[in-house]
Amino acid sequence: MLDSHLSLARLQGLESLTVLLVIQPDDTEADVVAELGFSPVTNPITAIRYDDPEFEPYWAWLARAGSWFQLVHTVSDDGFAFILLIENTESEFPGLVAMCRAWAA
């Protein structure tokens, strides 16, 4: 799956506009924020977190892919995007897995 995303980014000339992050069970929310600069369980526009009933999805795409989730958050019209590959298992960042389970296609 990782190779597929990297190859697609290269083919489309987006390798310099794509941040790809693999989130594994021992990664915490603080770890993810340190890498991305934001928490994927917080809507970056409204600042509302997933566990709030007012939360609305902000990503362009979220889907289950076997034992993983793929979340794509497009940031600008030039194609810049964050692609998160999130392992679908109990983790140190349970809110992220719960959000993906609730919203994934």
JSON list of C-alpha atoms in Angstrom, two decimals:
[
{"chain": "A", "resi": 1, "resn": "MET", "atom": "CA", "xyz": [0.00, 0.00, 0.00]},
{"chain": "A", "resi": 2, "resn": "LEU", "atom": "CA", "xyz": [2.83, 2.40, 0.87]},
{"chain": "A", "resi": 3, "resn": "ASP", "atom": "CA", "xyz": [4.61, 1.69, -2.42]},
{"chain": "A", "resi": 4, "resn": "SER", "atom": "CA", "xyz": [1.36, 2.28, -4.29]},
{"chain": "A", "resi": 5, "resn": "HIS", "atom": "CA", "xyz": [0.89, 5.74, -2.74]},
{"chain": "A", "resi": 6, "resn": "LEU", "atom": "CA", "xyz": [4.50, 6.71, -3.37]},
{"chain": "A", "resi": 7, "resn": "SER", "atom": "CA", "xyz": [4.37, 5.53, -7.00]},
{"chain": "A", "resi": 8, "resn": "LEU", "atom": "CA", "xyz": [1.12, 7.39, -7.64]},
{"chain": "A", "resi": 9, "resn": "ALA", "atom": "CA", "xyz": [2.52, 10.61, -6.16]},
{"chain": "A", "resi": 10, "resn": "ARG", "atom": "CA", "xyz": [5.59, 10.31, -8.40]},
{"chain": "A", "resi": 11, "resn": "LEU", "atom": "CA", "xyz": [3.52, 9.54, -11.51]},
{"chain": "A", "resi": 12, "resn": "GLN", "atom": "CA", "xyz": [1.37, 12.61, -10.96]},
{"chain": "A", "resi": 13, "resn": "GLY", "atom": "CA", "xyz": [4.35, 14.83, -10.15]},
{"chain": "A", "resi": 14, "resn": "LEU", "atom": "CA", "xyz": [3.10, 15.34, -6.60]},
{"chain": "A", "resi": 15, "resn": "GLU", "atom": "CA", "xyz": [5.96, 13.81, -4.63]},
{"chain": "A", "resi": 16, "resn": "SER", "atom": "CA", "xyz": [7.06, 17.22, -3.34]},
{"chain": "A", "resi": 17, "resn": "LEU", "atom": "CA", "xyz": [3.44, 18.09, -2.46]},
{"chain": "A", "resi": 18, "resn": "THR", "atom": "CA", "xyz": [2.58, 14.94, -0.53]},
{"chain": "A", "resi": 19, "resn": "VAL", "atom": "CA", "xyz": [3.19, 14.14, 3.12]},
{"chain": "A", "resi": 20, "resn": "LEU", "atom": "CA", "xyz": [2.71, 10.44, 3.77]},
{"chain": "A", "resi": 21, "resn": "LEU", "atom": "CA", "xyz": [2.51, 9.32, 7.39]},
{"chain": "A", "resi": 22, "resn": "VAL", "atom": "CA", "xyz": [2.13, 5.75, 8.62]},
{"chain": "A", "resi": 23, "resn": "ILE", "atom": "CA", "xyz": [0.46, 5.69, 12.04]},
{"chain": "A", "resi": 24, "resn": "GLN", "atom": "CA", "xyz": [1.06, 2.52, 14.03]},
{"chain": "A", "resi": 25, "resn": "PRO", "atom": "CA", "xyz": [-0.38, 1.31, 17.37]},
{"chain": "A", "resi": 26, "resn": "ASP", "atom": "CA", "xyz": [2.41, 2.74, 19.53]},
{"chain": "A", "resi": 27, "resn": "ASP", "atom": "CA", "xyz": [2.09, 6.26, 18.04]},
{"chain": "A", "resi": 28, "resn": "THR", "atom": "CA", "xyz": [0.41, 8.79, 20.31]},
{"chain": "A", "resi": 29, "resn": "GLU", "atom": "CA", "xyz": [-1.53, 11.91, 19.38]},
{"chain": "A", "resi": 30, "resn": "ALA", "atom": "CA", "xyz": [1.50, 13.97, 20.43]},
{"chain": "A", "resi": 31, "resn": "ASP", "atom": "CA", "xyz": [3.71, 11.94, 18.05]},
{"chain": "A", "resi": 32, "resn": "VAL", "atom": "CA", "xyz": [1.34, 12.59, 15.16]},
{"chain": "A", "resi": 33, "resn": "VAL", "atom": "CA", "xyz": [1.02, 16.30, 15.95]},
{"chain": "A", "resi": 34, "resn": "ALA", "atom": "CA", "xyz": [4.83, 16.55, 16.08]},
{"chain": "A", "resi": 35, "resn": "GLU", "atom": "CA", "xyz": [5.02, 15.13, 12.54]},
{"chain": "A", "resi": 36, "resn": "LEU", "atom": "CA", "xyz": [2.05, 16.86, 10.92]},
{"chain": "A", "resi": 37, "resn": "GLY", "atom": "CA", "xyz": [1.60, 20.05, 12.91]},
{"chain": "A", "resi": 38, "resn": "PHE", "atom": "CA", "xyz": [-2.05, 19.20, 13.61]},
{"chain": "A", "resi": 39, "resn": "SER", "atom": "CA", "xyz": [-4.15, 16.43, 15.13]},
{"chain": "A", "resi": 40, "resn": "PRO", "atom": "CA", "xyz": [-6.21, 14.37, 12.68]},
{"chain": "A", "resi": 41, "resn": "VAL", "atom": "CA", "xyz": [-9.03, 14.10, 15.25]},
{"chain": "A", "resi": 42, "resn": "THR", "atom": "CA", "xyz": [-9.52, 17.89, 15.25]},
{"chain": "A", "resi": 43, "resn": "ASN", "atom": "CA", "xyz": [-11.20, 19.67, 12.37]},
{"chain": "A", "resi": 44, "resn": "PRO", "atom": "CA", "xyz": [-8.55, 22.24, 11.31]},
{"chain": "A", "resi": 45, "resn": "ILE", "atom": "CA", "xyz": [-11.18, 24.81, 10.32]},
{"chain": "A", "resi": 46, "resn": "THR", "atom": "CA", "xyz": [-13.54, 24.66, 13.30]},
{"chain": "A", "resi": 47, "resn": "ALA", "atom": "CA", "xyz": [-11.12, 23.27, 15.93]},
{"chain": "A", "resi": 48, "resn": "ILE", "atom": "CA", "xyz": [-13.85, 20.82, 16.98]},
{"chain": "A", "resi": 49, "resn": "ARG", "atom": "CA", "xyz": [-12.57, 17.39, 18.04]},
{"chain": "A", "resi": 50, "resn": "TYR", "atom": "CA", "xyz": [-14.00, 14.06, 16.92]},
{"chain": "A", "resi": 51, "resn": "ASP", "atom": "CA", "xyz": [-15.51, 13.28, 20.35]},
{"chain": "A", "resi": 52, "resn": "ASP", "atom": "CA", "xyz": [-17.66, 16.45, 20.20]},
{"chain": "A", "resi": 53, "resn": "PRO", "atom": "CA", "xyz": [-21.17, 15.95, 18.71]},
{"chain": "A", "resi": 54, "resn": "GLU", "atom": "CA", "xyz": [-20.61, 19.07, 16.56]},
{"chain": "A", "resi": 55, "resn": "PHE", "atom": "CA", "xyz": [-17.59, 17.47, 14.81]},
{"chain": "A", "resi": 56, "resn": "GLU", "atom": "CA", "xyz": [-17.74, 17.42, 11.01]},
{"chain": "A", "resi": 57, "resn": "PRO", "atom": "CA", "xyz": [-15.28, 15.55, 8.77]},
{"chain": "A", "resi": 58, "resn": "TYR", "atom": "CA", "xyz": [-12.68, 17.75, 7.09]},
{"chain": "A", "resi": 59, "resn": "TRP", "atom": "CA", "xyz": [-10.82, 15.23, 4.95]},
{"chain": "A", "resi": 60, "resn": "ALA", "atom": "CA", "xyz": [-11.24, 14.67, 1.22]},
{"chain": "A", "resi": 61, "resn": "TRP", "atom": "CA", "xyz": [-11.32, 10.90, 1.57]},
{"chain": "A", "resi": 62, "resn": "LEU", "atom": "CA", "xyz": [-11.34, 8.22, 4.27]},
{"chain": "A", "resi": 63, "resn": "ALA", "atom": "CA", "xyz": [-11.61, 4.52, 3.49]},
{"chain": "A", "resi": 64, "resn": "ARG", "atom": "CA", "xyz": [-10.87, 1.14, 4.97]},
{"chain": "A", "resi": 65, "resn": "ALA", "atom": "CA", "xyz": [-8.17, -0.84, 3.13]},
{"chain": "A", "resi": 66, "resn": "GLY", "atom": "CA", "xyz": [-7.84, -4.27, 4.69]},
{"chain": "A", "resi": 67, "resn": "SER", "atom": "CA", "xyz": [-6.46, -3.82, 8.20]},
{"chain": "A", "resi": 68, "resn": "TRP", "atom": "CA", "xyz": [-5.66, -0.15, 7.55]},
{"chain": "A", "resi": 69, "resn": "PHE", "atom": "CA", "xyz": [-7.46, 3.13, 7.01]},
{"chain": "A", "resi": 70, "resn": "GLN", "atom": "CA", "xyz": [-6.41, 5.67, 4.42]},
{"chain": "A", "resi": 71, "resn": "LEU", "atom": "CA", "xyz": [-7.20, 9.30, 5.18]},
{"chain": "A", "resi": 72, "resn": "VAL", "atom": "CA", "xyz": [-6.44, 11.99, 2.60]},
{"chain": "A", "resi": 73, "resn": "HIS", "atom": "CA", "xyz": [-6.52, 15.63, 3.70]},
{"chain": "A", "resi": 74, "resn": "THR", "atom": "CA", "xyz": [-6.05, 17.97, 0.74]},
{"chain": "A", "resi": 75, "resn": "VAL", "atom": "CA", "xyz": [-4.74, 21.33, 1.84]},
{"chain": "A", "resi": 76, "resn": "SER", "atom": "CA", "xyz": [-4.59, 23.49, -1.28]},
{"chain": "A", "resi": 77, "resn": "ASP", "atom": "CA", "xyz": [-5.54, 23.71, -4.95]},
{"chain": "A", "resi": 78, "resn": "ASP", "atom": "CA", "xyz": [-1.98, 22.94, -6.06]},
{"chain": "A", "resi": 79, "resn": "GLY", "atom": "CA", "xyz": [-2.39, 19.33, -4.90]},
{"chain": "A", "resi": 80, "resn": "PHE", "atom": "CA", "xyz": [-0.68, 19.46, -1.53]},
{"chain": "A", "resi": 81, "resn": "ALA", "atom": "CA", "xyz": [-2.08, 16.70, 0.66]},
{"chain": "A", "resi": 82, "resn": "PHE", "atom": "CA", "xyz": [-1.48, 14.73, 3.81]},
{"chain": "A", "resi": 83, "resn": "ILE", "atom": "CA", "xyz": [-2.01, 11.00, 3.36]},
{"chain": "A", "resi": 84, "resn": "LEU", "atom": "CA", "xyz": [-2.37, 9.10, 6.61]},
{"chain": "A", "resi": 85, "resn": "LEU", "atom": "CA", "xyz": [-2.17, 5.32, 6.72]},
{"chain": "A", "resi": 86, "resn": "ILE", "atom": "CA", "xyz": [-3.66, 4.27, 10.05]},
{"chain": "A", "resi": 87, "resn": "GLU", "atom": "CA", "xyz": [-3.49, 0.72, 11.35]},
{"chain": "A", "resi": 88, "resn": "ASN", "atom": "CA", "xyz": [-6.96, -0.52, 12.35]},
{"chain": "A", "resi": 89, "resn": "THR", "atom": "CA", "xyz": [-6.13, -1.90, 15.78]},
{"chain": "A", "resi": 90, "resn": "GLU", "atom": "CA", "xyz": [-6.19, -0.81, 19.40]},
{"chain": "A", "resi": 91, "resn": "SER", "atom": "CA", "xyz": [-3.58, 1.89, 19.86]},
{"chain": "A", "resi": 92, "resn": "GLU", "atom": "CA", "xyz": [-2.06, 4.65, 21.94]},
{"chain": "A", "resi": 93, "resn": "PHE", "atom": "CA", "xyz": [-4.22, 7.05, 19.89]},
{"chain": "A", "resi": 94, "resn": "PRO", "atom": "CA", "xyz": [-7.66, 5.42, 20.33]},
{"chain": "A", "resi": 95, "resn": "GLY", "atom": "CA", "xyz": [-9.63, 8.49, 19.23]},
{"chain": "A", "resi": 96, "resn": "LEU", "atom": "CA", "xyz": [-8.10, 8.32, 15.76]},
{"chain": "A", "resi": 97, "resn": "VAL", "atom": "CA", "xyz": [-8.98, 4.65, 15.27]},
{"chain": "A", "resi": 98, "resn": "ALA", "atom": "CA", "xyz": [-12.51, 5.25, 16.64]},
{"chain": "A", "resi": 99, "resn": "MET", "atom": "CA", "xyz": [-12.98, 8.20, 14.26]},
{"chain": "A", "resi": 100, "resn": "CYS", "atom": "CA", "xyz": [-11.85, 6.13, 11.29]},
{"chain": "A", "resi": 101, "resn": "ARG", "atom": "CA", "xyz": [-14.11, 3.23, 12.25]},
{"chain": "A", "resi": 102, "resn": "ALA", "atom": "CA", "xyz": [-17.07, 5.60, 12.56]},
{"chain": "A", "resi": 103, "resn": "TRP", "atom": "CA", "xyz": [-16.54, 7.52, 9.31]},
{"chain": "A", "resi": 104, "resn": "ALA", "atom": "CA", "xyz": [-14.69, 5.21, 6.88]},
{"chain": "A", "resi": 105, "resn": "ALA", "atom": "CA", "xyz": [-16.45, 4.14, 3.71]}
]
